mmCIF file with all atom_site columns, C-alpha atoms in Angstrom:
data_model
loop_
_atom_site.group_PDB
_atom_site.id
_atom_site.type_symbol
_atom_site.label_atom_id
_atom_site.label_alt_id
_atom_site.label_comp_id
_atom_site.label_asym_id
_atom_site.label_entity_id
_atom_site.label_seq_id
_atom_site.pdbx_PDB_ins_code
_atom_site.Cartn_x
_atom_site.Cartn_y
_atom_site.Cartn_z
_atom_site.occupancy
_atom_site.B_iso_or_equiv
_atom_site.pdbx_formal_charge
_atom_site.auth_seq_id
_atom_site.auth_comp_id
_atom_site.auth_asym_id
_atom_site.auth_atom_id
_atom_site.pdbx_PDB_model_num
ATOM 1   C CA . UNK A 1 1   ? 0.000   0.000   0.000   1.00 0.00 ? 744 UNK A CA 1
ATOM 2   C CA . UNK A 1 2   ? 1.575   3.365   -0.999  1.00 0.00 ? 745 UNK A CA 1
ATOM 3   C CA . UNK A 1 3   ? 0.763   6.533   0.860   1.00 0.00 ? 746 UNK A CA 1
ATOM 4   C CA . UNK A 1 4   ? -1.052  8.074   -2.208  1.00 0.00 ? 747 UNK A CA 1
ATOM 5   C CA . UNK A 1 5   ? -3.329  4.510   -2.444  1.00 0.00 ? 748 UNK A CA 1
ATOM 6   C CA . UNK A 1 6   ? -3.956  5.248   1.635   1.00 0.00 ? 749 UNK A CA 1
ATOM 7   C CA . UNK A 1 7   ? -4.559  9.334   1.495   1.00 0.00 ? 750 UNK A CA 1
ATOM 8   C CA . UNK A 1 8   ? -7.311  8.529   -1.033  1.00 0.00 ? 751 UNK A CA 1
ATOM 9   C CA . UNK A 1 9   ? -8.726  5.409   0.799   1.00 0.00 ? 752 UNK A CA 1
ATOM 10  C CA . UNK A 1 10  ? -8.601  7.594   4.042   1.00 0.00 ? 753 UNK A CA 1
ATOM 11  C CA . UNK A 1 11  ? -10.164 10.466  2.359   1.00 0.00 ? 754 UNK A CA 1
ATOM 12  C CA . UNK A 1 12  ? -12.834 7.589   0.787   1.00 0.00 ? 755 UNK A CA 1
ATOM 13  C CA . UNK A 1 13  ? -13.470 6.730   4.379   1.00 0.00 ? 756 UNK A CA 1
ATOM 14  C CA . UNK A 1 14  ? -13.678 10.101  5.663   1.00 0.00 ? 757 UNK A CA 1
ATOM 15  C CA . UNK A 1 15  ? -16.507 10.891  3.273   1.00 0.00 ? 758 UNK A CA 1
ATOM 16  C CA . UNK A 1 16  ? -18.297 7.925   4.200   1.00 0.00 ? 759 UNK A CA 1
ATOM 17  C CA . UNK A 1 17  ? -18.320 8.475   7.717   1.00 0.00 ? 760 UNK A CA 1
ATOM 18  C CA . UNK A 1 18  ? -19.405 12.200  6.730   1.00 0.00 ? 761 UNK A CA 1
ATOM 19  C CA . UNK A 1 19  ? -22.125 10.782  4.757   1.00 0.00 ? 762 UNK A CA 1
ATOM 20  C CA . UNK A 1 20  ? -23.503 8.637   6.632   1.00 0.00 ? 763 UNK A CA 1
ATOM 21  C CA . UNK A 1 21  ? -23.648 11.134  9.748   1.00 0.00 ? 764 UNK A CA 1
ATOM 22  C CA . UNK A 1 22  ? -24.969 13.483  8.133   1.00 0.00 ? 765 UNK A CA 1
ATOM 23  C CA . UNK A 1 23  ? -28.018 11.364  6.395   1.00 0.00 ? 766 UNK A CA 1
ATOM 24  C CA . UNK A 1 24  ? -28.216 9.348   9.599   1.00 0.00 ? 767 UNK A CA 1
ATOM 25  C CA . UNK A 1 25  ? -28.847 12.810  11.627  1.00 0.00 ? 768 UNK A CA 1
ATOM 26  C CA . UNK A 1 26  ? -30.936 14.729  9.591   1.00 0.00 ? 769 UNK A CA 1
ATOM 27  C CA . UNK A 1 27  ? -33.472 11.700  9.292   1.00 0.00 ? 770 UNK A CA 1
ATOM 28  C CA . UNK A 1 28  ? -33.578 11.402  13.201  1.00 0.00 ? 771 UNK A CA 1
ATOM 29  C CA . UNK A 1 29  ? -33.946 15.068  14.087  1.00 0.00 ? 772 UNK A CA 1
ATOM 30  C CA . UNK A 1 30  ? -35.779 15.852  11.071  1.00 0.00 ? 773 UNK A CA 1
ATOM 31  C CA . UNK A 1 31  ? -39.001 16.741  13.708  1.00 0.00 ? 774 UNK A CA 1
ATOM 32  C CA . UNK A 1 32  ? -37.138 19.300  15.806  1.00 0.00 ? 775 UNK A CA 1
ATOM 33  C CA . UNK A 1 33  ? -35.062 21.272  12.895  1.00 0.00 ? 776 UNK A CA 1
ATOM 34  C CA . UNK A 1 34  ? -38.136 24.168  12.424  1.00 0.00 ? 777 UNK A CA 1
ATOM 35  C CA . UNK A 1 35  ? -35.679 26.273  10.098  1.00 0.00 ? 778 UNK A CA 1
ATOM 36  C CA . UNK A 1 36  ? -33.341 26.247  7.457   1.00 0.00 ? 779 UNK A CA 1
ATOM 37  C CA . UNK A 1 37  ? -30.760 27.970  9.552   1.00 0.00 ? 780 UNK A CA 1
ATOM 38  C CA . UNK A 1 38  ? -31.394 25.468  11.776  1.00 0.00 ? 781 UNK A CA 1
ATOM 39  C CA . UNK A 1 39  ? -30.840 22.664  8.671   1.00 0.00 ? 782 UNK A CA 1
ATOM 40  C CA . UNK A 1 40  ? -27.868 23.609  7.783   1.00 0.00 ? 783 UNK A CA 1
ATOM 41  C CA . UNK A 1 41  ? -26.194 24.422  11.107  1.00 0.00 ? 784 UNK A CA 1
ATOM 42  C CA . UNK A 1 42  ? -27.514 20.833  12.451  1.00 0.00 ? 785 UNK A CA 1
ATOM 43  C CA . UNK A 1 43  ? -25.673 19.511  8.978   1.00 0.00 ? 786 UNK A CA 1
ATOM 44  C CA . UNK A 1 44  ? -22.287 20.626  9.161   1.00 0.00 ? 787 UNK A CA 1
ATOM 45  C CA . UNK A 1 45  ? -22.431 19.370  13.014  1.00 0.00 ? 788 UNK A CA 1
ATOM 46  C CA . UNK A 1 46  ? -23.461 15.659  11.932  1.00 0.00 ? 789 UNK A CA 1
ATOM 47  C CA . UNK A 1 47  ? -20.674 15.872  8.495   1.00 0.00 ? 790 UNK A CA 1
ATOM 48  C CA . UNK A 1 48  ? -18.350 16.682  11.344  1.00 0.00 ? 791 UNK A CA 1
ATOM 49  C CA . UNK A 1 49  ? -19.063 14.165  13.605  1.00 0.00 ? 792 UNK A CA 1
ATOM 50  C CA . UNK A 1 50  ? -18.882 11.944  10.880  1.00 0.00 ? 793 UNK A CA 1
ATOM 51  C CA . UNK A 1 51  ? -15.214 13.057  9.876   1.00 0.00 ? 794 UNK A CA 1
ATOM 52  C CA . UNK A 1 52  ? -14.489 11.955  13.798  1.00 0.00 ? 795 UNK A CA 1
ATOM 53  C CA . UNK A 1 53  ? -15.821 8.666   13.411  1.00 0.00 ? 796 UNK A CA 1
ATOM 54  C CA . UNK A 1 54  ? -14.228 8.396   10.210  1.00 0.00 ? 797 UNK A CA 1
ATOM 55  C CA . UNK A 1 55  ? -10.929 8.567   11.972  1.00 0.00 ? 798 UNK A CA 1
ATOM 56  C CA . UNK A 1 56  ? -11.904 6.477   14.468  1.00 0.00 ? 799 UNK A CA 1
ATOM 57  C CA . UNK A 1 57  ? -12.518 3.673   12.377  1.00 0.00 ? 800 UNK A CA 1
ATOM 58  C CA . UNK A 1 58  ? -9.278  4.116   10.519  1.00 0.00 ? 801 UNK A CA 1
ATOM 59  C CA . UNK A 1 59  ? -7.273  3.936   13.751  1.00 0.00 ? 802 UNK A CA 1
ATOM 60  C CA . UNK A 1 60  ? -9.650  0.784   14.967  1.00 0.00 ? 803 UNK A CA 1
ATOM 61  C CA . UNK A 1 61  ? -8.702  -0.897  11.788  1.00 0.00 ? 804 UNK A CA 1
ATOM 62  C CA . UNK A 1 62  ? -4.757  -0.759  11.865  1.00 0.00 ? 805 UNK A CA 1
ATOM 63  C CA . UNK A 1 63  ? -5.361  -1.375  16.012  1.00 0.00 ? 806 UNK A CA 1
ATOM 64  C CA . UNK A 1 64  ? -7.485  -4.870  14.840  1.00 0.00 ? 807 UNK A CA 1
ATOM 65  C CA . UNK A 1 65  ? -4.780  -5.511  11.919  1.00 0.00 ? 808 UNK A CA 1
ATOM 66  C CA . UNK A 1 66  ? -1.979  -5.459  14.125  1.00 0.00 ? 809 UNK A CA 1
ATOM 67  C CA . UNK A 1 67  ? -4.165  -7.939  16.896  1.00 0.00 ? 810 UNK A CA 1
ATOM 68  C CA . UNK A 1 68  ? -5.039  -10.043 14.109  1.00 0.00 ? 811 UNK A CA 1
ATOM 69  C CA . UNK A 1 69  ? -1.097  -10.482 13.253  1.00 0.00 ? 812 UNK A CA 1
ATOM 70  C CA . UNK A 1 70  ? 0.032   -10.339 16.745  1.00 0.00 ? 813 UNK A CA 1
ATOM 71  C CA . UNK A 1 71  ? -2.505  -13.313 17.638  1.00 0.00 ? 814 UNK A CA 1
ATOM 72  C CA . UNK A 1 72  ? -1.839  -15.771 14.664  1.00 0.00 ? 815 UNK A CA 1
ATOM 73  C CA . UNK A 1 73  ? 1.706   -15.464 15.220  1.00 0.00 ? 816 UNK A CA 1
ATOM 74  C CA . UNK A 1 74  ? 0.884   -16.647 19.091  1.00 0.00 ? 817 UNK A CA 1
ATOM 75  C CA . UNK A 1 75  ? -1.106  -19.017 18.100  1.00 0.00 ? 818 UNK A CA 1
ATOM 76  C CA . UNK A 1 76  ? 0.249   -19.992 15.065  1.00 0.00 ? 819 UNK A CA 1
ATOM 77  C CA . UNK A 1 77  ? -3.290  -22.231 14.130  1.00 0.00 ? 820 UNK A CA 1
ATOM 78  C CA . UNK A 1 78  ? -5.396  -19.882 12.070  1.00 0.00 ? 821 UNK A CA 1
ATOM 79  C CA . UNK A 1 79  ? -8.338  -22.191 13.481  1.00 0.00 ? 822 UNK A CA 1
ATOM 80  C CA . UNK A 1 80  ? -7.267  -21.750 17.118  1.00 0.00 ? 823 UNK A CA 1
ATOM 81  C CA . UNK A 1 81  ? -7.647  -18.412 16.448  1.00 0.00 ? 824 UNK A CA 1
ATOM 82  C CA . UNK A 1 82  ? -10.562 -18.113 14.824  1.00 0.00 ? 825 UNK A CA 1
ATOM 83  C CA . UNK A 1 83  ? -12.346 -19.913 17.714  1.00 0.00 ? 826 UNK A CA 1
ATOM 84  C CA . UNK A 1 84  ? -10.770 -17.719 20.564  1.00 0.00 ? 827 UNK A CA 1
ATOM 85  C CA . UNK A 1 85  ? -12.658 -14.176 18.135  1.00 0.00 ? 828 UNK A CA 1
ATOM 86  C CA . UNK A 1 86  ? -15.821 -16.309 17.958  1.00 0.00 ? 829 UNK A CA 1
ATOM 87  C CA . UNK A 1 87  ? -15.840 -16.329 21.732  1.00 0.00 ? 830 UNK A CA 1
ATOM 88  C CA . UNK A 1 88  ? -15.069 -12.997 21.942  1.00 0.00 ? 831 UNK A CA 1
ATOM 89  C CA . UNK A 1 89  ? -17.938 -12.313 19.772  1.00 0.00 ? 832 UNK A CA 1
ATOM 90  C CA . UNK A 1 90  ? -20.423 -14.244 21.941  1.00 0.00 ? 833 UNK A CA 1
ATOM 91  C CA . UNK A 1 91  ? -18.910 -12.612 24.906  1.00 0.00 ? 834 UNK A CA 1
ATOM 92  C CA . UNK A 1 92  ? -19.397 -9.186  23.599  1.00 0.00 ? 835 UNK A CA 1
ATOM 93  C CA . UNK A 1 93  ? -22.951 -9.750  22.461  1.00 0.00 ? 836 UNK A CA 1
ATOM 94  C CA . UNK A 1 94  ? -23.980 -11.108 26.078  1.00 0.00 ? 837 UNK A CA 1
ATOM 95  C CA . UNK A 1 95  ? -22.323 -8.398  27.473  1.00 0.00 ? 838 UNK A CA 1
ATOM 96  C CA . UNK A 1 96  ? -23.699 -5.237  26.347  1.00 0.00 ? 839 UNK A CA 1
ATOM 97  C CA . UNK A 1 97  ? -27.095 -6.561  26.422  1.00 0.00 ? 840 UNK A CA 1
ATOM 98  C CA . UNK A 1 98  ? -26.608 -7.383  30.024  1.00 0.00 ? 841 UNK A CA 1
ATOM 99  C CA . UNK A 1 99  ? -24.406 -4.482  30.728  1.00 0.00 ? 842 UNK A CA 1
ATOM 100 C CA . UNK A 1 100 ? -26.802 -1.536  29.017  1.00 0.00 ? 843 UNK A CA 1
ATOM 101 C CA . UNK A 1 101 ? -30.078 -3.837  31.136  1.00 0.00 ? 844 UNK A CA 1
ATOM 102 C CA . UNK A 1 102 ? -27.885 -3.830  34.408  1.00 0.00 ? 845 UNK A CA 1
ATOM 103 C CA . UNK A 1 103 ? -27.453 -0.080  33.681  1.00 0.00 ? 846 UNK A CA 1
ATOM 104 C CA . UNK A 1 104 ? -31.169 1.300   32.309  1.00 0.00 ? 847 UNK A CA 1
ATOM 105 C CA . UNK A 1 105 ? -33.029 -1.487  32.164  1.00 0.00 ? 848 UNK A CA 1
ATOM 106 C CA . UNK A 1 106 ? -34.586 -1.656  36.150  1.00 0.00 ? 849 UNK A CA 1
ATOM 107 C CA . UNK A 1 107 ? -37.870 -3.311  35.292  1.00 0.00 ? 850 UNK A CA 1
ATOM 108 C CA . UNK A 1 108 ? -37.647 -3.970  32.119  1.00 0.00 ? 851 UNK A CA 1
ATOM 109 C CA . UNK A 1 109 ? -37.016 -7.487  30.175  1.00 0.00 ? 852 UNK A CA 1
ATOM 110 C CA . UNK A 1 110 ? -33.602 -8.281  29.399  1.00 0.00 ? 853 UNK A CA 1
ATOM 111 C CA . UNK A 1 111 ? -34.439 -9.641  26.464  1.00 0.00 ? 854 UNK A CA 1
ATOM 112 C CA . UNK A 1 112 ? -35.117 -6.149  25.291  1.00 0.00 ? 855 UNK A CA 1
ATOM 113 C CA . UNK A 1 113 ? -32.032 -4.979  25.686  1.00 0.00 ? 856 UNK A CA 1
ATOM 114 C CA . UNK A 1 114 ? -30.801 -7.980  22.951  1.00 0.00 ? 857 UNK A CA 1
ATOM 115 C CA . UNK A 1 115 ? -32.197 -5.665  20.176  1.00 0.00 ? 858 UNK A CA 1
ATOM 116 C CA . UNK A 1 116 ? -29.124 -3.437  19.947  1.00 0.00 ? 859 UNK A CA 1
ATOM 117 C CA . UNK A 1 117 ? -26.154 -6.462  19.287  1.00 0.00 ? 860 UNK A CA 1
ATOM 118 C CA . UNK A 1 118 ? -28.369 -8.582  17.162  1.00 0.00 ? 861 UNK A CA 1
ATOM 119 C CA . UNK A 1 119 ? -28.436 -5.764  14.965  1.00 0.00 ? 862 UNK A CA 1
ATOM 120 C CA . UNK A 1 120 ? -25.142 -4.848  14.624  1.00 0.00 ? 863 UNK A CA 1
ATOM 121 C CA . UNK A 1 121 ? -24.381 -8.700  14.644  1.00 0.00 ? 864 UNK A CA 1
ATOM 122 C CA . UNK A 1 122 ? -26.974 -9.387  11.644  1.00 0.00 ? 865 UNK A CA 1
ATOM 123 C CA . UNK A 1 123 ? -24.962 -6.597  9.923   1.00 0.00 ? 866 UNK A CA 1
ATOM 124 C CA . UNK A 1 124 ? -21.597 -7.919  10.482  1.00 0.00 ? 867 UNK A CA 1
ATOM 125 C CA . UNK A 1 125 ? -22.412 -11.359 9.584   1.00 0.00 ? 868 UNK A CA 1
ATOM 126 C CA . UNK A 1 126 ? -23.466 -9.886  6.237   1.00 0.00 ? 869 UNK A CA 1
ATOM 127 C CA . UNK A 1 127 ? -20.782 -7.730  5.536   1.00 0.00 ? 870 UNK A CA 1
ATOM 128 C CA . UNK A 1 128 ? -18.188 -10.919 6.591   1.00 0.00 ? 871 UNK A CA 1
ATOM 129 C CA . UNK A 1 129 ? -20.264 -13.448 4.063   1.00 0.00 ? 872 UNK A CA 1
ATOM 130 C CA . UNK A 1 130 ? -19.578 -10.676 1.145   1.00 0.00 ? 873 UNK A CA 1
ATOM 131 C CA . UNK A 1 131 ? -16.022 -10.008 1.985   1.00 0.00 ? 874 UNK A CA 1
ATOM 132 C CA . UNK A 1 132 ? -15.350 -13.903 2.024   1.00 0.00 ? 875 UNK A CA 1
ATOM 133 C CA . UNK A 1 133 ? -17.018 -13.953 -1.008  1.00 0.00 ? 876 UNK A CA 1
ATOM 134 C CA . UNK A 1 134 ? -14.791 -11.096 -2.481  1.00 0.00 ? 877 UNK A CA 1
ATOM 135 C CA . UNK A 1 135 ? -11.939 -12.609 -0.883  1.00 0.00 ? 878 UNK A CA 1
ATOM 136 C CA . UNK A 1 136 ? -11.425 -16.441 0.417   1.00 0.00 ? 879 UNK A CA 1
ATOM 137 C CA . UNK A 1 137 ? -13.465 -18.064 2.978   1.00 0.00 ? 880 UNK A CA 1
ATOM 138 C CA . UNK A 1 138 ? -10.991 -17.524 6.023   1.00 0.00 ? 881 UNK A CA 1
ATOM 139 C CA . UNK A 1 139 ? -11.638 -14.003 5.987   1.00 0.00 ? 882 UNK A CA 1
ATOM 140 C CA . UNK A 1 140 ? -15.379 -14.333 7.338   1.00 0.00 ? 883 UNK A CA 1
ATOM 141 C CA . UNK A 1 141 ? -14.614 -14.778 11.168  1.00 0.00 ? 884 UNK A CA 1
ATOM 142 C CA . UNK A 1 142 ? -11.791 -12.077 11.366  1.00 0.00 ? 885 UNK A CA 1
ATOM 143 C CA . UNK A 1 143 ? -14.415 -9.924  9.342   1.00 0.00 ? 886 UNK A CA 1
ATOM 144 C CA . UNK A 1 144 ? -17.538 -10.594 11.900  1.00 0.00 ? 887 UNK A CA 1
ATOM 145 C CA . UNK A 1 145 ? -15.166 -10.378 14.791  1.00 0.00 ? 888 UNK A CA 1
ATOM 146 C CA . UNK A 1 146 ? -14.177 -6.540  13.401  1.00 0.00 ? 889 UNK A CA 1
ATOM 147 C CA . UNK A 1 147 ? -17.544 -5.356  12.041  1.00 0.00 ? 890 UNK A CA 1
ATOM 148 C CA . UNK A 1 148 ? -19.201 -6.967  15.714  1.00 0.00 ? 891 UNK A CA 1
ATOM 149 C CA . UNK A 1 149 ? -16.569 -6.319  18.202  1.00 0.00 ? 892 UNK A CA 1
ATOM 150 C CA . UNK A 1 150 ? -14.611 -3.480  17.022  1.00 0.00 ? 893 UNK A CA 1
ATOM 151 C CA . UNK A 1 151 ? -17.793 -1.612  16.125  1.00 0.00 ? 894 UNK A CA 1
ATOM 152 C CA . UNK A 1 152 ? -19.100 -2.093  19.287  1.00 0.00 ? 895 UNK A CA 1
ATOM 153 C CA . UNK A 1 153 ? -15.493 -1.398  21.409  1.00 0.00 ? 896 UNK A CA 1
ATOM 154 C CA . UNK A 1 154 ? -15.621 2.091   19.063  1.00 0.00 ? 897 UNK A CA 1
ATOM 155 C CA . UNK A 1 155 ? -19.176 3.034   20.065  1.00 0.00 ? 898 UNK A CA 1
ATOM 156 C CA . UNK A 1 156 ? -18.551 2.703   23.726  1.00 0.00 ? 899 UNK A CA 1
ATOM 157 C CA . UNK A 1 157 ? -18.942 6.820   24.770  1.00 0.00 ? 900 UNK A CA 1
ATOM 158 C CA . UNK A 1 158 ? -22.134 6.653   23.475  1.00 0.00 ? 901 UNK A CA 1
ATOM 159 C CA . UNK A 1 159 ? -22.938 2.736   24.451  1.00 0.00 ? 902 UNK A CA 1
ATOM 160 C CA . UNK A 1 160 ? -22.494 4.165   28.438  1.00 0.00 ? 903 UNK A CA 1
ATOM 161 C CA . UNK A 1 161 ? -25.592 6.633   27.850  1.00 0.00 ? 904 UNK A CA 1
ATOM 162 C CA . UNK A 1 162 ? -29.089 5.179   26.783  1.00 0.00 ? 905 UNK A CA 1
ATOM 163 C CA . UNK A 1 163 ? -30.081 8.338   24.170  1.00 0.00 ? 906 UNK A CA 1
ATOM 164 C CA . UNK A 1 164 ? -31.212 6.289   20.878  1.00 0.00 ? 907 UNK A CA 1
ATOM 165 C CA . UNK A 1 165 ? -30.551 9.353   18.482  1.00 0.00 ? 908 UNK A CA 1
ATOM 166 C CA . UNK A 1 166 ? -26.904 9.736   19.750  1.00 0.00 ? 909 UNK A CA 1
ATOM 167 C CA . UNK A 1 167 ? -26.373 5.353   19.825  1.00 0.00 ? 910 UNK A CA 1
ATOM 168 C CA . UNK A 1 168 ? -27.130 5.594   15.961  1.00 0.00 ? 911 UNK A CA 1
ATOM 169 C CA . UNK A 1 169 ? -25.549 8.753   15.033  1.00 0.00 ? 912 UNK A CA 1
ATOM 170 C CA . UNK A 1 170 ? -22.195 7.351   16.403  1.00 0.00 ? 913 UNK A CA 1
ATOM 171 C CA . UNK A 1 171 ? -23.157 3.497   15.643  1.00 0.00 ? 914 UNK A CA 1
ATOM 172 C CA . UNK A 1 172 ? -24.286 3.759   12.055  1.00 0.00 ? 915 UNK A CA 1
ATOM 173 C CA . UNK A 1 173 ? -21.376 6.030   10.861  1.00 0.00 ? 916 UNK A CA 1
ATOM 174 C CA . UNK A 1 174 ? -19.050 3.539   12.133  1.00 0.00 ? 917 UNK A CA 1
ATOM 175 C CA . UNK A 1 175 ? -20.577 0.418   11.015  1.00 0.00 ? 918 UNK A CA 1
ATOM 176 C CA . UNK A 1 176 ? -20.535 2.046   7.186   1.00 0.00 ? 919 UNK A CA 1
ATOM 177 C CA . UNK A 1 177 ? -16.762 3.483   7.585   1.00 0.00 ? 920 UNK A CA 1
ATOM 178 C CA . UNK A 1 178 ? -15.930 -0.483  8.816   1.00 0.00 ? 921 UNK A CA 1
ATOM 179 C CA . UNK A 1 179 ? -17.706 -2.034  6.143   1.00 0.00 ? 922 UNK A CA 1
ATOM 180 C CA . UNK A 1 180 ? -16.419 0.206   3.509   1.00 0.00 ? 923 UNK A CA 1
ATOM 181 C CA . UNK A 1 181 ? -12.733 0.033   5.045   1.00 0.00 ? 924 UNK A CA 1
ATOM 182 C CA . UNK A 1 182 ? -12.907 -4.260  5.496   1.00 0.00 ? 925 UNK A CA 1
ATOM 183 C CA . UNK A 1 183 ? -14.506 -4.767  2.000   1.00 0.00 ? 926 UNK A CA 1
ATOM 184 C CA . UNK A 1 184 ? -12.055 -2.072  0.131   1.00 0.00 ? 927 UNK A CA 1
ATOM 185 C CA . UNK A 1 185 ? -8.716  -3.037  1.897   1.00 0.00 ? 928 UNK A CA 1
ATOM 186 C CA . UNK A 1 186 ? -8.044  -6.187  -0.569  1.00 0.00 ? 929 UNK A CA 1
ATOM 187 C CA . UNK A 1 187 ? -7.992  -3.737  -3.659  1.00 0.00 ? 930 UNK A CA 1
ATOM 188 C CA . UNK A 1 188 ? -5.203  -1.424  -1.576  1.00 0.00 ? 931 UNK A CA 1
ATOM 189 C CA . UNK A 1 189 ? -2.835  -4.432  -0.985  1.00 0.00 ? 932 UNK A CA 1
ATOM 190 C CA . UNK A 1 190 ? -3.097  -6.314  -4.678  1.00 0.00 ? 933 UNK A CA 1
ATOM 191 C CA . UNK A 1 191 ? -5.550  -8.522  -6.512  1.00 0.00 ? 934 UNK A CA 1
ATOM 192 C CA . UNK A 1 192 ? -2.911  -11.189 -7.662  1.00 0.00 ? 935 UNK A CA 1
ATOM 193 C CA . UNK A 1 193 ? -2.289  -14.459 -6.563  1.00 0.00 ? 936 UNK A CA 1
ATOM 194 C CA . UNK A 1 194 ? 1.529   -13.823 -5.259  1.00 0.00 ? 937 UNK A CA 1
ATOM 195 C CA . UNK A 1 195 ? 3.102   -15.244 -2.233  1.00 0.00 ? 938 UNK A CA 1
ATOM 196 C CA . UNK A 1 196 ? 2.325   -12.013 -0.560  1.00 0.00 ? 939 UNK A CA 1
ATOM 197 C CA . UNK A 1 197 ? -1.321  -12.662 -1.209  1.00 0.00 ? 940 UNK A CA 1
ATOM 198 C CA . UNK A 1 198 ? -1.334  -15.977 -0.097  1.00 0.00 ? 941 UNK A CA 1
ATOM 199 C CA . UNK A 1 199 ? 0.413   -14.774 3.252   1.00 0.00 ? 942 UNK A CA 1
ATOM 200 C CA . UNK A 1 200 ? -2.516  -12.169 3.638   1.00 0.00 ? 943 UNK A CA 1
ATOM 201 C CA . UNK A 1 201 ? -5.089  -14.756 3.624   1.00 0.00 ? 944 UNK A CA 1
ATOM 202 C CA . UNK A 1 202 ? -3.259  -16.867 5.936   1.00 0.00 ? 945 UNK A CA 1
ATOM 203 C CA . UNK A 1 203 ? -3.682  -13.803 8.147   1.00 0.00 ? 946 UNK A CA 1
ATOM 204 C CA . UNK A 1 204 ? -6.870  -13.552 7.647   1.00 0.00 ? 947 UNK A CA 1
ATOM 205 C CA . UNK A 1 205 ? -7.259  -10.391 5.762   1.00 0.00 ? 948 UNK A CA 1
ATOM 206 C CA . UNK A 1 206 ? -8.406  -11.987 2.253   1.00 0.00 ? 949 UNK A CA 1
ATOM 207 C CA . UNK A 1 207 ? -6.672  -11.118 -0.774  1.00 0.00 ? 950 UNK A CA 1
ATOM 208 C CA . UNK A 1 208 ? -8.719  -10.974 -3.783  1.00 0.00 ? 951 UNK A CA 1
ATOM 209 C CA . UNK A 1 209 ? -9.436  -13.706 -5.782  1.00 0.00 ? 952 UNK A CA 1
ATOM 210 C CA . UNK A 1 210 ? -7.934  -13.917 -8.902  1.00 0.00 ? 953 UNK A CA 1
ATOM 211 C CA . UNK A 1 211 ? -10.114 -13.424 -12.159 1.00 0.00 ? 954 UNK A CA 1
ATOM 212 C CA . UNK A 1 212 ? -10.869 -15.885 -14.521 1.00 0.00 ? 955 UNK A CA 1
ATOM 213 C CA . UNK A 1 213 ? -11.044 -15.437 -18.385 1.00 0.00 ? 956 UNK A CA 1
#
């Protein structure tokens, strides 16, 4: 990956999280904004909110990149692995239901409070089936492991409060700048089948496959 290739997949990333802010905020406080003053002030807020999440997800990335290389080379059994993030996974999803019920949720059914990590688990199962799909087969776990768990770890500040508007203004940004950055990365690093790419799928990262014809 040269720096040029990263500036523009940074930039790429940057305008998705602004994108998605901003679309994500207007629909949700569409009720309260009376004015257009009021529009376009409440727009460049969410676009720069989204340019902080943006970042965010870039940084959680490299942080899960360099786990994800630290850990198979510990382990050295990509299935070993695999089945420690899949715990993690369950773990996570059992604990911010329990944690955010424990917290809010006097009286109410826990079950309730399952909502929240089923969807962002439904999502990140989908976006790991298409970037195995793009990719090889061994990159679905580390995929639903990021998209699930690092998602989740990113949205914490607003995770801690129980104000739905600010949950999906922080947890929809991020879940579009993850999927964008997990299903995009292949095309940074190469598309052909070199030793490199065969070491990157090892990893778990999924180099693209090569194409036919």
């Amino acid at each position: 990956m040269t720096v040029r290739k990263w500036l523009s997949w940074f930039g790429k990333t940057l305008a998705v999280g602004a994108g998605s802010a901003l679309i994500t905020g207007l629909f949700l406080t569409r009720a309260t904004l009376t004015s257009p003053s009021e529009v376009l002030v409440a727009a460049v807020s969410y676009a720069w909110f989204g340019l902080l999440f943006g970042a965010v997800s870039q940084m959680g990335l490299f942080a899960f990149l360099w786990v994800q290389r630290l850990g198979l080379g510990l382990v050295r059994r990509p299935f070993v692995w695999n089945g420690f993030l899949l715990v993690l996974v369950a773990v996570a999803f059992v604990d911010v239901a329990y944690l955010r019920h424990a917290a809010f949720g006097a009286g109410e059914p826990l079950l309730a409070y399952f909502a929240l990590p089923a969807g962002v688990l439904a999502w990140a199962v989908a976006g790991a089936w298409w970037k195995a799909r793009l990719t090889h087969r061994r990159a679905f776990v580390p995929t639903l492991f990021y998209l699930f768990a690092g998602t989740l770890l990113e949205a914490v500040p607003v995770l801690r409060g129980d104000n739905p508007v600010q949950i999906a203004l922080m947890l929809i940004p991020l879940l579009c700048c993850n999927t964008w950055q997990v299903l995009t990365l292949h095309k940074l690093t190469g598309s052909e089948e070199t030793e490199e790419a065969k070491r990157r799928v090892s990893l778990g990262l999924g180099a693209a496959r090569p194409r036919r014809g």
